Short mmCIF file of N, CA and C in Angstrom, two decimals:
data_model
loop_
_atom_site.label_atom_id
_atom_site.label_comp_id
_atom_site.label_asym_id
_atom_site.label_seq_id
_atom_site.Cartn_x
_atom_site.Cartn_y
_atom_site.Cartn_z
N UNK A 1 -69.68 31.81 50.78
CA UNK A 1 -69.35 30.45 50.36
C UNK A 1 -67.84 30.38 50.11
N UNK A 2 -67.25 29.30 50.53
CA UNK A 2 -65.81 29.10 50.36
C UNK A 2 -65.47 28.83 48.90
N UNK A 3 -64.20 29.05 48.59
CA UNK A 3 -63.70 28.74 47.26
C UNK A 3 -63.72 27.23 47.05
N UNK A 4 -64.04 26.79 45.84
CA UNK A 4 -64.10 25.36 45.52
C UNK A 4 -62.76 24.68 45.78
N UNK A 5 -62.83 23.43 46.19
CA UNK A 5 -61.63 22.62 46.39
C UNK A 5 -61.67 21.47 45.40
N UNK A 6 -60.51 21.16 44.85
CA UNK A 6 -60.41 20.08 43.87
C UNK A 6 -60.49 18.72 44.54
N UNK A 7 -60.79 17.72 43.75
CA UNK A 7 -60.86 16.35 44.27
C UNK A 7 -59.50 15.91 44.82
N UNK A 8 -58.42 16.35 44.22
CA UNK A 8 -57.10 15.94 44.69
C UNK A 8 -56.69 16.65 45.98
N UNK A 9 -57.32 17.79 46.30
CA UNK A 9 -56.95 18.56 47.48
C UNK A 9 -57.06 17.73 48.77
N UNK A 10 -58.12 16.95 48.89
CA UNK A 10 -58.36 16.26 50.16
C UNK A 10 -58.22 14.74 50.05
N UNK A 11 -57.72 14.26 48.94
CA UNK A 11 -57.55 12.81 48.76
C UNK A 11 -56.61 12.26 49.83
N UNK A 12 -56.96 11.09 50.40
CA UNK A 12 -56.18 10.49 51.49
C UNK A 12 -56.00 9.00 51.23
N UNK A 13 -54.86 8.48 51.67
CA UNK A 13 -54.58 7.05 51.65
C UNK A 13 -54.05 6.65 53.02
N UNK A 14 -54.57 5.58 53.59
CA UNK A 14 -54.09 5.04 54.86
C UNK A 14 -53.77 3.57 54.67
N UNK A 15 -52.91 3.03 55.53
CA UNK A 15 -52.59 1.62 55.45
C UNK A 15 -52.27 1.03 56.80
N UNK A 16 -52.56 -0.27 56.94
CA UNK A 16 -52.22 -1.00 58.16
C UNK A 16 -51.77 -2.40 57.79
N UNK A 17 -51.09 -3.04 58.70
CA UNK A 17 -50.76 -4.46 58.58
C UNK A 17 -51.76 -5.21 59.44
N UNK A 18 -52.57 -6.07 58.83
CA UNK A 18 -53.62 -6.78 59.56
C UNK A 18 -53.00 -7.81 60.51
N UNK A 19 -53.39 -7.73 61.77
CA UNK A 19 -52.86 -8.65 62.77
C UNK A 19 -53.96 -9.59 63.26
N UNK A 20 -53.59 -10.49 64.12
CA UNK A 20 -54.54 -11.45 64.67
C UNK A 20 -55.65 -10.82 65.48
N UNK A 21 -55.44 -9.61 65.97
CA UNK A 21 -56.50 -8.95 66.76
C UNK A 21 -57.69 -8.57 65.90
N UNK A 22 -57.52 -8.51 64.60
CA UNK A 22 -58.62 -8.19 63.69
C UNK A 22 -59.29 -9.43 63.11
N UNK A 23 -58.85 -10.63 63.51
CA UNK A 23 -59.36 -11.86 62.91
C UNK A 23 -60.77 -12.21 63.38
N UNK A 24 -61.57 -12.72 62.46
CA UNK A 24 -62.88 -13.25 62.82
C UNK A 24 -62.75 -14.76 63.06
N UNK A 25 -63.85 -15.45 63.25
CA UNK A 25 -63.82 -16.89 63.54
C UNK A 25 -63.27 -17.73 62.39
N UNK A 26 -63.26 -17.17 61.19
CA UNK A 26 -62.73 -17.89 60.03
C UNK A 26 -61.24 -17.62 59.81
N UNK A 27 -60.67 -16.74 60.64
CA UNK A 27 -59.26 -16.41 60.50
C UNK A 27 -58.98 -15.30 59.51
N UNK A 28 -60.03 -14.68 58.97
CA UNK A 28 -59.88 -13.54 58.08
C UNK A 28 -60.07 -12.25 58.89
N UNK A 29 -59.74 -11.13 58.30
CA UNK A 29 -59.94 -9.86 58.97
C UNK A 29 -61.44 -9.58 59.05
N UNK A 30 -61.89 -9.21 60.23
CA UNK A 30 -63.31 -8.94 60.48
C UNK A 30 -63.77 -7.75 59.64
N UNK A 31 -64.93 -7.89 59.00
CA UNK A 31 -65.46 -6.82 58.17
C UNK A 31 -65.62 -5.51 58.92
N UNK A 32 -65.94 -5.59 60.21
CA UNK A 32 -66.10 -4.38 61.01
C UNK A 32 -64.81 -3.59 61.13
N UNK A 33 -63.69 -4.31 61.19
CA UNK A 33 -62.39 -3.61 61.24
C UNK A 33 -62.09 -2.91 59.92
N UNK A 34 -62.48 -3.55 58.82
CA UNK A 34 -62.30 -2.92 57.51
C UNK A 34 -63.21 -1.69 57.41
N UNK A 35 -64.44 -1.81 57.92
CA UNK A 35 -65.36 -0.67 57.90
C UNK A 35 -64.80 0.49 58.72
N UNK A 36 -64.22 0.17 59.88
CA UNK A 36 -63.67 1.22 60.74
C UNK A 36 -62.51 1.94 60.05
N UNK A 37 -61.63 1.19 59.39
CA UNK A 37 -60.52 1.80 58.67
C UNK A 37 -61.05 2.67 57.53
N UNK A 38 -62.05 2.18 56.81
CA UNK A 38 -62.64 2.96 55.72
C UNK A 38 -63.28 4.24 56.26
N UNK A 39 -63.98 4.15 57.39
CA UNK A 39 -64.61 5.32 58.00
C UNK A 39 -63.56 6.33 58.46
N UNK A 40 -62.47 5.85 59.04
CA UNK A 40 -61.39 6.74 59.47
C UNK A 40 -60.77 7.47 58.28
N UNK A 41 -60.56 6.76 57.19
CA UNK A 41 -60.00 7.37 55.98
C UNK A 41 -60.96 8.42 55.44
N UNK A 42 -62.24 8.07 55.37
CA UNK A 42 -63.25 9.01 54.87
C UNK A 42 -63.32 10.24 55.78
N UNK A 43 -63.18 10.03 57.08
CA UNK A 43 -63.21 11.15 58.02
C UNK A 43 -62.07 12.13 57.80
N UNK A 44 -60.89 11.60 57.50
CA UNK A 44 -59.75 12.47 57.21
C UNK A 44 -60.00 13.29 55.95
N UNK A 45 -60.59 12.65 54.94
CA UNK A 45 -60.92 13.36 53.70
C UNK A 45 -61.95 14.46 53.97
N UNK A 46 -63.00 14.12 54.73
CA UNK A 46 -64.05 15.09 55.03
C UNK A 46 -63.49 16.29 55.80
N UNK A 47 -62.62 16.01 56.77
CA UNK A 47 -62.00 17.09 57.55
C UNK A 47 -61.18 18.00 56.64
N UNK A 48 -60.39 17.39 55.77
CA UNK A 48 -59.55 18.20 54.85
C UNK A 48 -60.41 19.05 53.92
N UNK A 49 -61.42 18.41 53.30
CA UNK A 49 -62.23 19.15 52.32
C UNK A 49 -63.00 20.28 52.99
N UNK A 50 -63.58 19.99 54.16
CA UNK A 50 -64.43 20.99 54.81
C UNK A 50 -63.64 22.00 55.63
N UNK A 51 -62.37 21.71 55.89
CA UNK A 51 -61.55 22.63 56.67
C UNK A 51 -61.83 22.60 58.16
N UNK A 52 -62.33 21.48 58.65
CA UNK A 52 -62.61 21.36 60.08
C UNK A 52 -63.37 20.08 60.38
N UNK A 53 -63.93 20.00 61.58
CA UNK A 53 -64.59 18.76 62.00
C UNK A 53 -65.76 18.37 61.10
N UNK A 54 -65.89 17.07 60.91
CA UNK A 54 -67.01 16.50 60.16
C UNK A 54 -67.31 15.14 60.77
N UNK A 55 -68.58 14.79 60.79
CA UNK A 55 -69.00 13.53 61.41
C UNK A 55 -69.68 12.63 60.39
N UNK A 56 -69.59 11.33 60.63
CA UNK A 56 -70.26 10.36 59.77
C UNK A 56 -71.76 10.48 59.98
N UNK A 57 -72.49 10.73 58.90
CA UNK A 57 -73.95 10.81 58.96
C UNK A 57 -74.59 9.52 58.45
N UNK A 58 -73.92 8.87 57.50
CA UNK A 58 -74.47 7.64 56.93
C UNK A 58 -73.37 6.88 56.21
N UNK A 59 -73.54 5.59 56.16
CA UNK A 59 -72.73 4.78 55.27
C UNK A 59 -73.72 4.26 54.24
N UNK A 60 -73.63 4.82 53.07
CA UNK A 60 -74.62 4.53 52.05
C UNK A 60 -74.52 3.09 51.57
N UNK A 61 -73.29 2.62 51.45
CA UNK A 61 -73.11 1.28 50.90
C UNK A 61 -71.69 0.81 51.19
N UNK A 62 -71.54 -0.48 51.48
CA UNK A 62 -70.21 -1.08 51.56
C UNK A 62 -70.31 -2.45 50.94
N UNK A 63 -69.45 -2.70 49.99
CA UNK A 63 -69.44 -3.98 49.29
C UNK A 63 -68.11 -4.67 49.57
N UNK A 64 -68.19 -5.90 50.08
CA UNK A 64 -66.99 -6.72 50.31
C UNK A 64 -66.83 -7.66 49.12
N UNK A 65 -65.70 -7.57 48.46
CA UNK A 65 -65.47 -8.33 47.23
C UNK A 65 -64.62 -9.57 47.44
N UNK A 66 -63.68 -9.50 48.36
CA UNK A 66 -62.74 -10.60 48.63
C UNK A 66 -62.41 -10.60 50.12
N UNK A 67 -62.06 -11.77 50.66
CA UNK A 67 -61.62 -11.79 52.07
C UNK A 67 -60.24 -11.14 52.21
N UNK A 68 -59.99 -10.60 53.40
CA UNK A 68 -58.68 -10.04 53.74
C UNK A 68 -58.10 -10.96 54.81
N UNK A 69 -56.84 -11.33 54.65
CA UNK A 69 -56.22 -12.30 55.54
C UNK A 69 -55.31 -11.62 56.55
N UNK A 70 -55.22 -12.24 57.71
CA UNK A 70 -54.27 -11.77 58.72
C UNK A 70 -52.89 -11.77 58.08
N UNK A 71 -52.15 -10.69 58.25
CA UNK A 71 -50.84 -10.55 57.64
C UNK A 71 -50.85 -9.72 56.37
N UNK A 72 -52.03 -9.49 55.79
CA UNK A 72 -52.11 -8.66 54.59
C UNK A 72 -51.85 -7.20 54.94
N UNK A 73 -51.31 -6.46 53.99
CA UNK A 73 -51.22 -5.01 54.09
C UNK A 73 -52.52 -4.47 53.51
N UNK A 74 -53.27 -3.76 54.34
CA UNK A 74 -54.55 -3.19 53.90
C UNK A 74 -54.34 -1.71 53.64
N UNK A 75 -54.74 -1.26 52.45
CA UNK A 75 -54.62 0.15 52.08
C UNK A 75 -55.99 0.68 51.69
N UNK A 76 -56.27 1.89 52.14
CA UNK A 76 -57.50 2.56 51.76
C UNK A 76 -57.16 3.82 50.97
N UNK A 77 -58.00 4.11 50.00
CA UNK A 77 -57.87 5.30 49.16
C UNK A 77 -59.23 5.98 49.15
N UNK A 78 -59.27 7.29 49.47
CA UNK A 78 -60.56 7.96 49.55
C UNK A 78 -60.48 9.37 48.99
N UNK A 79 -61.64 9.82 48.51
CA UNK A 79 -61.77 11.19 48.02
C UNK A 79 -63.22 11.62 48.09
N UNK A 80 -63.42 12.94 48.04
CA UNK A 80 -64.77 13.48 47.98
C UNK A 80 -65.33 13.21 46.59
N UNK A 81 -66.52 12.60 46.55
CA UNK A 81 -67.20 12.37 45.27
C UNK A 81 -68.21 13.47 44.96
N UNK A 82 -68.77 14.06 46.01
CA UNK A 82 -69.82 15.06 45.86
C UNK A 82 -69.84 15.93 47.11
N UNK A 83 -70.10 17.22 46.94
CA UNK A 83 -70.23 18.13 48.08
C UNK A 83 -71.50 18.95 47.90
N UNK A 84 -72.27 19.04 48.99
CA UNK A 84 -73.49 19.84 49.00
C UNK A 84 -73.30 21.08 49.84
N UNK A 85 -74.34 21.46 50.57
CA UNK A 85 -74.28 22.65 51.42
C UNK A 85 -73.43 22.41 52.65
N UNK A 86 -73.72 21.31 53.36
CA UNK A 86 -72.95 20.97 54.57
C UNK A 86 -72.51 19.51 54.58
N UNK A 87 -72.95 18.76 53.60
CA UNK A 87 -72.61 17.33 53.56
C UNK A 87 -71.74 17.01 52.35
N UNK A 88 -71.08 15.86 52.47
CA UNK A 88 -70.18 15.38 51.42
C UNK A 88 -70.31 13.88 51.31
N UNK A 89 -70.21 13.34 50.10
CA UNK A 89 -70.07 11.90 49.95
C UNK A 89 -68.60 11.61 49.71
N UNK A 90 -68.08 10.66 50.50
CA UNK A 90 -66.69 10.23 50.38
C UNK A 90 -66.69 8.79 49.89
N UNK A 91 -65.99 8.54 48.80
CA UNK A 91 -65.83 7.18 48.30
C UNK A 91 -64.52 6.61 48.80
N UNK A 92 -64.56 5.34 49.22
CA UNK A 92 -63.36 4.67 49.74
C UNK A 92 -63.16 3.36 48.99
N UNK A 93 -61.95 3.14 48.55
CA UNK A 93 -61.54 1.87 47.93
C UNK A 93 -60.57 1.20 48.89
N UNK A 94 -60.77 -0.10 49.15
CA UNK A 94 -59.92 -0.86 50.05
C UNK A 94 -59.21 -1.93 49.23
N UNK A 95 -57.88 -1.98 49.39
CA UNK A 95 -57.07 -2.99 48.71
C UNK A 95 -56.27 -3.77 49.74
N UNK A 96 -55.93 -5.00 49.41
CA UNK A 96 -55.09 -5.82 50.29
C UNK A 96 -53.99 -6.48 49.45
N UNK A 97 -52.85 -6.68 50.10
CA UNK A 97 -51.70 -7.30 49.44
C UNK A 97 -50.95 -8.12 50.49
N UNK A 98 -50.58 -9.36 50.16
CA UNK A 98 -49.77 -10.14 51.11
C UNK A 98 -48.50 -9.37 51.46
N UNK A 99 -48.16 -9.30 52.73
CA UNK A 99 -47.03 -8.49 53.16
C UNK A 99 -45.69 -9.03 52.68
N UNK A 100 -45.57 -10.32 52.46
CA UNK A 100 -44.28 -10.92 52.16
C UNK A 100 -43.88 -10.92 50.71
N UNK A 101 -44.77 -10.53 49.79
CA UNK A 101 -44.44 -10.62 48.37
C UNK A 101 -44.92 -9.38 47.63
N UNK A 102 -44.01 -8.46 47.39
CA UNK A 102 -44.35 -7.22 46.71
C UNK A 102 -44.71 -7.45 45.24
N UNK A 103 -44.40 -8.64 44.71
CA UNK A 103 -44.72 -8.95 43.32
C UNK A 103 -46.21 -9.20 43.14
N UNK A 104 -46.91 -9.58 44.22
CA UNK A 104 -48.35 -9.79 44.12
C UNK A 104 -49.05 -8.45 43.98
N UNK A 105 -49.89 -8.34 42.98
CA UNK A 105 -50.63 -7.10 42.77
C UNK A 105 -51.66 -6.92 43.89
N UNK A 106 -51.86 -5.69 44.35
CA UNK A 106 -52.91 -5.46 45.34
C UNK A 106 -54.26 -5.90 44.79
N UNK A 107 -55.09 -6.42 45.68
CA UNK A 107 -56.41 -6.93 45.32
C UNK A 107 -57.47 -5.97 45.84
N UNK A 108 -58.39 -5.56 44.98
CA UNK A 108 -59.51 -4.70 45.39
C UNK A 108 -60.45 -5.57 46.22
N UNK A 109 -60.55 -5.28 47.53
CA UNK A 109 -61.33 -6.13 48.43
C UNK A 109 -62.64 -5.52 48.90
N UNK A 110 -62.78 -4.21 48.83
CA UNK A 110 -64.03 -3.58 49.29
C UNK A 110 -64.12 -2.16 48.76
N UNK A 111 -65.36 -1.67 48.67
CA UNK A 111 -65.64 -0.28 48.34
C UNK A 111 -66.75 0.20 49.25
N UNK A 112 -66.72 1.49 49.58
CA UNK A 112 -67.73 2.05 50.47
C UNK A 112 -68.01 3.50 50.12
N UNK A 113 -69.22 3.94 50.47
CA UNK A 113 -69.62 5.33 50.28
C UNK A 113 -70.16 5.84 51.62
N UNK A 114 -69.52 6.89 52.13
CA UNK A 114 -69.91 7.50 53.40
C UNK A 114 -70.44 8.90 53.15
N UNK A 115 -71.41 9.31 53.97
CA UNK A 115 -71.89 10.69 53.95
C UNK A 115 -71.41 11.32 55.25
N UNK A 116 -70.71 12.43 55.12
CA UNK A 116 -70.23 13.19 56.28
C UNK A 116 -70.89 14.56 56.27
N UNK A 117 -71.10 15.09 57.47
CA UNK A 117 -71.62 16.44 57.63
C UNK A 117 -70.58 17.25 58.40
N UNK A 118 -70.23 18.39 57.86
CA UNK A 118 -69.30 19.29 58.55
C UNK A 118 -70.05 19.96 59.70
N UNK A 119 -69.38 20.07 60.85
CA UNK A 119 -70.03 20.66 62.01
C UNK A 119 -69.19 21.81 62.58
N UNK A 120 -69.89 22.75 63.23
CA UNK A 120 -69.21 23.86 63.90
C UNK A 120 -68.93 23.49 65.35
N UNK A 121 -68.46 24.44 66.13
CA UNK A 121 -68.09 24.19 67.53
C UNK A 121 -69.27 23.76 68.39
N UNK A 122 -70.48 24.10 67.97
CA UNK A 122 -71.68 23.73 68.73
C UNK A 122 -72.32 22.45 68.22
N UNK A 123 -71.67 21.81 67.24
CA UNK A 123 -72.21 20.57 66.69
C UNK A 123 -73.28 20.76 65.63
N UNK A 124 -73.45 21.98 65.15
CA UNK A 124 -74.43 22.27 64.11
C UNK A 124 -73.78 22.19 62.73
N UNK A 125 -74.56 21.83 61.71
CA UNK A 125 -74.00 21.78 60.35
C UNK A 125 -73.43 23.14 59.94
N UNK A 126 -72.33 23.08 59.22
CA UNK A 126 -71.71 24.30 58.69
C UNK A 126 -71.43 24.10 57.20
N UNK A 127 -71.30 25.18 56.46
CA UNK A 127 -71.08 25.06 55.01
C UNK A 127 -69.75 24.39 54.66
N UNK A 128 -69.75 23.69 53.53
CA UNK A 128 -68.52 23.10 53.00
C UNK A 128 -68.23 23.72 51.64
N UNK A 129 -66.97 23.74 51.24
CA UNK A 129 -66.63 24.28 49.92
C UNK A 129 -67.22 23.41 48.81
N UNK A 130 -67.55 24.02 47.69
CA UNK A 130 -67.97 23.23 46.53
C UNK A 130 -66.82 22.33 46.07
N UNK A 131 -67.17 21.30 45.32
CA UNK A 131 -66.18 20.36 44.79
C UNK A 131 -65.89 20.69 43.33
N UNK A 132 -64.62 20.79 43.01
CA UNK A 132 -64.19 21.01 41.62
C UNK A 132 -63.60 19.70 41.10
N UNK A 133 -64.28 19.09 40.12
CA UNK A 133 -63.78 17.85 39.54
C UNK A 133 -62.60 18.15 38.62
N UNK A 134 -61.70 17.14 38.51
CA UNK A 134 -60.49 17.33 37.72
C UNK A 134 -60.34 16.36 36.55
N UNK A 135 -60.98 15.21 36.63
CA UNK A 135 -60.81 14.17 35.62
C UNK A 135 -62.17 13.62 35.19
N UNK A 136 -62.22 12.92 34.08
CA UNK A 136 -63.48 12.25 33.71
C UNK A 136 -63.96 11.27 34.78
N UNK A 137 -63.04 10.59 35.48
CA UNK A 137 -63.44 9.70 36.57
C UNK A 137 -64.09 10.49 37.70
N UNK A 138 -63.57 11.68 38.00
CA UNK A 138 -64.18 12.53 39.04
C UNK A 138 -65.60 12.92 38.64
N UNK A 139 -65.79 13.25 37.38
CA UNK A 139 -67.13 13.63 36.89
C UNK A 139 -68.07 12.43 37.01
N UNK A 140 -67.61 11.24 36.65
CA UNK A 140 -68.41 10.03 36.78
C UNK A 140 -68.77 9.78 38.25
N UNK A 141 -67.78 9.88 39.14
CA UNK A 141 -68.03 9.67 40.58
C UNK A 141 -69.05 10.67 41.11
N UNK A 142 -68.94 11.92 40.68
CA UNK A 142 -69.89 12.94 41.13
C UNK A 142 -71.31 12.61 40.65
N UNK A 143 -71.44 12.21 39.40
CA UNK A 143 -72.76 11.86 38.86
C UNK A 143 -73.35 10.68 39.62
N UNK A 144 -72.54 9.64 39.87
CA UNK A 144 -73.03 8.47 40.60
C UNK A 144 -73.38 8.83 42.05
N UNK A 145 -72.63 9.74 42.66
CA UNK A 145 -72.94 10.19 44.02
C UNK A 145 -74.28 10.92 44.04
N UNK A 146 -74.55 11.72 43.02
CA UNK A 146 -75.84 12.42 42.95
C UNK A 146 -76.99 11.42 42.83
N UNK A 147 -76.79 10.33 42.11
CA UNK A 147 -77.81 9.28 42.01
C UNK A 147 -78.03 8.63 43.37
N UNK A 148 -76.93 8.30 44.08
CA UNK A 148 -77.08 7.70 45.41
C UNK A 148 -77.80 8.66 46.36
N UNK A 149 -77.47 9.94 46.28
CA UNK A 149 -78.12 10.94 47.14
C UNK A 149 -79.62 11.01 46.84
N UNK A 150 -79.97 11.04 45.57
CA UNK A 150 -81.39 11.08 45.19
C UNK A 150 -82.12 9.85 45.73
N UNK A 151 -81.49 8.69 45.66
CA UNK A 151 -82.11 7.46 46.19
C UNK A 151 -82.27 7.54 47.71
N UNK A 152 -81.24 8.06 48.41
CA UNK A 152 -81.34 8.21 49.87
C UNK A 152 -82.49 9.12 50.25
N UNK A 153 -82.59 10.26 49.56
CA UNK A 153 -83.65 11.23 49.86
C UNK A 153 -85.03 10.66 49.54
N UNK A 154 -85.15 9.95 48.41
CA UNK A 154 -86.44 9.35 48.04
C UNK A 154 -86.83 8.26 49.05
N UNK A 155 -85.87 7.45 49.48
CA UNK A 155 -86.14 6.41 50.46
C UNK A 155 -86.61 7.03 51.78
N UNK A 156 -85.92 8.08 52.22
CA UNK A 156 -86.30 8.76 53.46
C UNK A 156 -87.71 9.35 53.35
N UNK A 157 -88.01 9.98 52.24
CA UNK A 157 -89.34 10.57 52.04
C UNK A 157 -90.42 9.49 52.06
N UNK A 158 -90.16 8.37 51.44
CA UNK A 158 -91.14 7.28 51.40
C UNK A 158 -91.34 6.68 52.79
N UNK A 159 -90.26 6.51 53.55
CA UNK A 159 -90.37 6.01 54.92
C UNK A 159 -91.17 7.00 55.78
N UNK A 160 -90.83 8.29 55.67
CA UNK A 160 -91.55 9.31 56.43
C UNK A 160 -93.03 9.33 56.07
N UNK A 161 -93.35 9.18 54.78
CA UNK A 161 -94.74 9.17 54.33
C UNK A 161 -95.48 7.98 54.94
N UNK A 162 -94.82 6.83 54.98
CA UNK A 162 -95.44 5.63 55.57
C UNK A 162 -95.67 5.76 57.06
N UNK A 163 -94.86 6.50 57.73
CA UNK A 163 -95.00 6.67 59.19
C UNK A 163 -96.12 7.67 59.52
N UNK A 164 -96.43 8.55 58.57
CA UNK A 164 -97.48 9.54 58.80
C UNK A 164 -98.86 8.95 58.62
N UNK A 165 -98.96 7.85 57.91
CA UNK A 165 -100.26 7.23 57.63
C UNK A 165 -100.81 6.49 58.83
#
């Protein structure tokens, strides 16, 4: 088993300037583009934490809180919330800020939780390092990730049970 990695070891932030190519019919940034940016950020975190390739296995939840407008600076912040044997939960926070006024505080526009699985050269799951929490917020995130994981596993078991009947 690899040596534990701290939450700050693989933390990543990405940013883009939203253009008209991301606009939906309402003139706001399409939610799918925000999801893609969040997934890319989470993927970078998973790669760093696991020390190699990792793939998206699930998006547990994504909540859109506010619209993002064309011209906004979109920033994502992500870190590992929980690490298991070969999988990791990555939490992503998405913020937006009008590009022309630095005095405007960034607005929290979305949050997401992704599950990534580290893979070897043959595409099979491989072990990931344990996660070492550093702050009370990290401990809280880890506890909440364990709750989400338990719900995912219980939901899967219940679905599988229903299909066997």
